[in-house]
Amino acid sequence: MKILFLDQSGKPGGAELCLIDIAKPYRDNCLVGLFADGDFKTLLEKNQIPVQVLTTQIIQVRKESSFAQGLASLEQLIPLLTKVVQTAREYDLIYANTQKALVVGAIASFLSGRPLVYHLHDILSPEHFSQTNRRIAVTAANRASLVIANSQASKAAFIEAGGRADITTVIYNGFDPQNYQTDKSIIHQTRQQLGLENKFVVGHFSRLAPWKGQHILIEALKQCPQQVTAILVGDALFGEQEYVQKLHQQIASLGLENRVKFLGFRSDIPQLMSACDLVAHTSTAAEPFGRVIVEAMLCGKPVIAAKAGGAIELVEHGINGFLSTPGKSQELAQMITTCLQEPEKTAMIANHAQTTASQRFDVKNINQQIAQQLLKKL
Ligand code: UDP
């Protein structure tokens, strides 16, 4: 099966990292077409996945864009569309991995006669998207042969926004559990390098953006015992510099300069997670899936996740992790403190999570599920 994958991003967010795992089995017979250059392209190349940047023009539509702004961007899309249609004719199927890719993919599917698959990585709710964007996404997605939603939460929001239930199926992100095994010596070395010996380290792994809620963890930290320290791993991928400044101000005003470290975007997530005592996920809006939650489990680390969206499907409170109310720093602080004070019970939960997540999210099974679905649509 020859697949043309489309993704609008040059930057490696969760959807893009997921696409690497999906495209790998097709690397001899696929092309990933990107609408922007950047580190994601380099990552695909490192994984020997054929990639081409299909346009160098920035498409101006943002998640909150209005209809008029959307229309203005159509003109920019024409050269890109022409290229995608031509390219699609050499492939059996178009697989759109992001919303702008979906819009381009839907038109290209119509013009080239190739079936369209849409991988939905978003919760199409008013919290995340303007009404116009939701309408465009749903209209385009309803033309697809198959919509793969990354969680029941994403599927439910899609249907609520007018999406077709009959073409939608849920397939979770897949992971290779082996990638999350880290030697004790490397863990020791990492903690040493970061100056984290004798600390209780809470890791936060996410791009820096207001809805990812790094500020909630900082607020919680102030209410935790002194040895609790946080590392914030991730960068402002989509221009949220103002939020980064606010985080620094918040840290200074709470006197937490010695207890929070910003590590920027990193590609050694398994090692860093393994060097933590706990991973916190603090999104204030419903998370569509939450890769970091599964990754923490695979590293054998206890995880506290914000109780909303896909996170609820991944975590059973007190069984394979902990769920805290989104935005409630006091509750989060209490949970972190309990994990610190009850290491044996916490480790048991983390071990159980590691075993079950290794099976439930095994990339081999997940890729098989996707392959079966794709074959049905050809
Ligand atoms: N991530 C990364 N480097 C960083 C921070 C995050 O590679 O510095 C990865 C993280 O391990 C996860 C992904 O980015 O695989 C984020 O996915 P998630 O579903 O948690 O959130 P999204 O970015 O899709 O909103």
mmCIF file with all atom_site columns, N, CA and C in Angstrom, residues 8 43 61 72 88 96 99 123 148 180 188-189 195 213-214 223 238 243 248 250-251 275 335-336 346:
data_model
loop_
_atom_site.group_PDB
_atom_site.id
_atom_site.type_symbol
_atom_site.label_atom_id
_atom_site.label_alt_id
_atom_site.label_comp_id
_atom_site.label_asym_id
_atom_site.label_entity_id
_atom_site.label_seq_id
_atom_site.pdbx_PDB_ins_code
_atom_site.Cartn_x
_atom_site.Cartn_y
_atom_site.Cartn_z
_atom_site.occupancy
_atom_site.B_iso_or_equiv
_atom_site.pdbx_formal_charge
_atom_site.auth_seq_id
_atom_site.auth_comp_id
_atom_site.auth_asym_id
_atom_site.auth_atom_id
_atom_site.pdbx_PDB_model_num
ATOM 1  N N  . GLN A 1 8   ? 0.894   19.466 8.486  1.00 0.00 ? 8   GLN A N  1
ATOM 2  C CA . GLN A 1 8   ? 1.169   20.882 8.247  1.00 0.00 ? 8   GLN A CA 1
ATOM 3  C C  . GLN A 1 8   ? 2.400   21.397 8.994  1.00 0.00 ? 8   GLN A C  1
ATOM 4  N N  . LEU A 1 43  ? 13.761  14.788 11.905 1.00 0.00 ? 43  LEU A N  1
ATOM 5  C CA . LEU A 1 43  ? 13.428  13.563 12.647 1.00 0.00 ? 43  LEU A CA 1
ATOM 6  C C  . LEU A 1 43  ? 12.957  12.451 11.707 1.00 0.00 ? 43  LEU A C  1
ATOM 7  N N  . VAL A 1 61  ? -3.830  30.532 8.562  1.00 0.00 ? 61  VAL A N  1
ATOM 8  C CA . VAL A 1 61  ? -4.989  30.209 9.418  1.00 0.00 ? 61  VAL A CA 1
ATOM 9  C C  . VAL A 1 61  ? -4.518  29.652 10.759 1.00 0.00 ? 61  VAL A C  1
ATOM 10 N N  . ALA A 1 72  ? -9.153  34.125 2.949  1.00 0.00 ? 72  ALA A N  1
ATOM 11 C CA . ALA A 1 72  ? -7.962  34.805 2.452  1.00 0.00 ? 72  ALA A CA 1
ATOM 12 C C  . ALA A 1 72  ? -6.816  33.818 2.263  1.00 0.00 ? 72  ALA A C  1
ATOM 13 N N  . ALA A 1 88  ? -0.449  12.952 -5.135 1.00 0.00 ? 88  ALA A N  1
ATOM 14 C CA . ALA A 1 88  ? -1.398  11.936 -4.658 1.00 0.00 ? 88  ALA A CA 1
ATOM 15 C C  . ALA A 1 88  ? -1.671  10.882 -5.733 1.00 0.00 ? 88  ALA A C  1
ATOM 16 N N  . ALA A 1 96  ? -4.205  12.270 6.170  1.00 0.00 ? 96  ALA A N  1
ATOM 17 C CA . ALA A 1 96  ? -4.003  13.613 6.723  1.00 0.00 ? 96  ALA A CA 1
ATOM 18 C C  . ALA A 1 96  ? -3.855  13.525 8.246  1.00 0.00 ? 96  ALA A C  1
ATOM 19 N N  . GLN A 1 99  ? -5.094  19.348 10.941 1.00 0.00 ? 99  GLN A N  1
ATOM 20 C CA . GLN A 1 99  ? -6.300  19.951 10.357 1.00 0.00 ? 99  GLN A CA 1
ATOM 21 C C  . GLN A 1 99  ? -6.090  20.635 9.012  1.00 0.00 ? 99  GLN A C  1
ATOM 22 N N  . ILE A 1 123 ? -9.214  17.668 20.192 1.00 0.00 ? 123 ILE A N  1
ATOM 23 C CA . ILE A 1 123 ? -10.582 17.732 20.702 1.00 0.00 ? 123 ILE A CA 1
ATOM 24 C C  . ILE A 1 123 ? -11.216 18.962 20.066 1.00 0.00 ? 123 ILE A C  1
ATOM 25 N N  . ILE A 1 148 ? -9.573  8.309  12.150 1.00 0.00 ? 148 ILE A N  1
ATOM 26 C CA . ILE A 1 148 ? -8.989  7.613  13.296 1.00 0.00 ? 148 ILE A CA 1
ATOM 27 C C  . ILE A 1 148 ? -8.873  8.638  14.419 1.00 0.00 ? 148 ILE A C  1
ATOM 28 N N  . TYR A 1 180 ? 11.833  2.886  26.152 1.00 0.00 ? 180 TYR A N  1
ATOM 29 C CA . TYR A 1 180 ? 11.643  3.556  27.449 1.00 0.00 ? 180 TYR A CA 1
ATOM 30 C C  . TYR A 1 180 ? 12.394  2.857  28.588 1.00 0.00 ? 180 TYR A C  1
ATOM 31 N N  . HIS A 1 188 ? 21.493  7.807  36.922 1.00 0.00 ? 188 HIS A N  1
ATOM 32 C CA . HIS A 1 188 ? 22.343  8.415  37.954 1.00 0.00 ? 188 HIS A CA 1
ATOM 33 C C  . HIS A 1 188 ? 23.111  9.612  37.363 1.00 0.00 ? 188 HIS A C  1
ATOM 34 N N  . GLN A 1 189 ? 23.677  9.356  36.174 1.00 0.00 ? 189 GLN A N  1
ATOM 35 C CA . GLN A 1 189 ? 24.460  10.396 35.489 1.00 0.00 ? 189 GLN A CA 1
ATOM 36 C C  . GLN A 1 189 ? 23.587  11.615 35.162 1.00 0.00 ? 189 GLN A C  1
ATOM 37 N N  . GLY A 1 195 ? 22.045  18.351 38.505 1.00 0.00 ? 195 GLY A N  1
ATOM 38 C CA . GLY A 1 195 ? 22.129  18.813 39.902 1.00 0.00 ? 195 GLY A CA 1
ATOM 39 C C  . GLY A 1 195 ? 20.877  18.437 40.689 1.00 0.00 ? 195 GLY A C  1
ATOM 40 N N  . GLY A 1 213 ? -0.576  24.130 31.306 1.00 0.00 ? 213 GLY A N  1
ATOM 41 C CA . GLY A 1 213 ? -0.676  24.315 32.756 1.00 0.00 ? 213 GLY A CA 1
ATOM 42 C C  . GLY A 1 213 ? 0.614   24.189 33.559 1.00 0.00 ? 213 GLY A C  1
ATOM 43 N N  . GLN A 1 214 ? 1.740   24.569 32.967 1.00 0.00 ? 214 GLN A N  1
ATOM 44 C CA . GLN A 1 214 ? 2.981   24.552 33.756 1.00 0.00 ? 214 GLN A CA 1
ATOM 45 C C  . GLN A 1 214 ? 2.838   25.430 34.997 1.00 0.00 ? 214 GLN A C  1
ATOM 46 N N  . GLN A 1 223 ? 3.585   24.651 47.530 1.00 0.00 ? 223 GLN A N  1
ATOM 47 C CA . GLN A 1 223 ? 2.863   24.029 48.648 1.00 0.00 ? 223 GLN A CA 1
ATOM 48 C C  . GLN A 1 223 ? 3.425   22.644 48.998 1.00 0.00 ? 223 GLN A C  1
ATOM 49 N N  . PHE A 1 238 ? 4.745   27.118 19.503 1.00 0.00 ? 238 PHE A N  1
ATOM 50 C CA . PHE A 1 238 ? 3.904   27.928 18.616 1.00 0.00 ? 238 PHE A CA 1
ATOM 51 C C  . PHE A 1 238 ? 3.820   29.386 19.069 1.00 0.00 ? 238 PHE A C  1
ATOM 52 N N  . TYR A 1 243 ? 3.800   33.628 27.627 1.00 0.00 ? 243 TYR A N  1
ATOM 53 C CA . TYR A 1 243 ? 3.540   32.665 28.711 1.00 0.00 ? 243 TYR A CA 1
ATOM 54 C C  . TYR A 1 243 ? 4.854   32.263 29.393 1.00 0.00 ? 243 TYR A C  1
ATOM 55 N N  . HIS A 1 248 ? 8.413   32.627 34.275 1.00 0.00 ? 248 HIS A N  1
ATOM 56 C CA . HIS A 1 248 ? 9.626   33.086 34.965 1.00 0.00 ? 248 HIS A CA 1
ATOM 57 C C  . HIS A 1 248 ? 9.274   34.081 36.067 1.00 0.00 ? 248 HIS A C  1
ATOM 58 N N  . GLN A 1 250 ? 6.410   34.265 37.663 1.00 0.00 ? 250 GLN A N  1
ATOM 59 C CA . GLN A 1 250 ? 5.718   33.522 38.730 1.00 0.00 ? 250 GLN A CA 1
ATOM 60 C C  . GLN A 1 250 ? 6.752   32.831 39.633 1.00 0.00 ? 250 GLN A C  1
ATOM 61 N N  . ILE A 1 251 ? 7.752   32.220 39.015 1.00 0.00 ? 251 ILE A N  1
ATOM 62 C CA . ILE A 1 251 ? 8.786   31.504 39.777 1.00 0.00 ? 251 ILE A CA 1
ATOM 63 C C  . ILE A 1 251 ? 9.540   32.487 40.678 1.00 0.00 ? 251 ILE A C  1
ATOM 64 N N  . ALA A 1 275 ? 14.814  9.755  34.985 1.00 0.00 ? 275 ALA A N  1
ATOM 65 C CA . ALA A 1 275 ? 15.576  10.446 36.044 1.00 0.00 ? 275 ALA A CA 1
ATOM 66 C C  . ALA A 1 275 ? 14.640  11.177 37.022 1.00 0.00 ? 275 ALA A C  1
ATOM 67 N N  . MET A 1 335 ? -1.196  15.439 46.245 1.00 0.00 ? 335 MET A N  1
ATOM 68 C CA . MET A 1 335 ? -0.883  14.152 45.599 1.00 0.00 ? 335 MET A CA 1
ATOM 69 C C  . MET A 1 335 ? 0.620   13.960 45.471 1.00 0.00 ? 335 MET A C  1
ATOM 70 N N  . ILE A 1 336 ? 1.321   15.022 45.098 1.00 0.00 ? 336 ILE A N  1
ATOM 71 C CA . ILE A 1 336 ? 2.792   14.925 44.979 1.00 0.00 ? 336 ILE A CA 1
ATOM 72 C C  . ILE A 1 336 ? 3.374   14.559 46.347 1.00 0.00 ? 336 ILE A C  1
ATOM 73 N N  . THR A 1 346 ? 3.440   3.901  45.956 1.00 0.00 ? 346 THR A N  1
ATOM 74 C CA . THR A 1 346 ? 3.539   4.623  44.679 1.00 0.00 ? 346 THR A CA 1
ATOM 75 C C  . THR A 1 346 ? 4.299   3.784  43.647 1.00 0.00 ? 346 THR A C  1
#
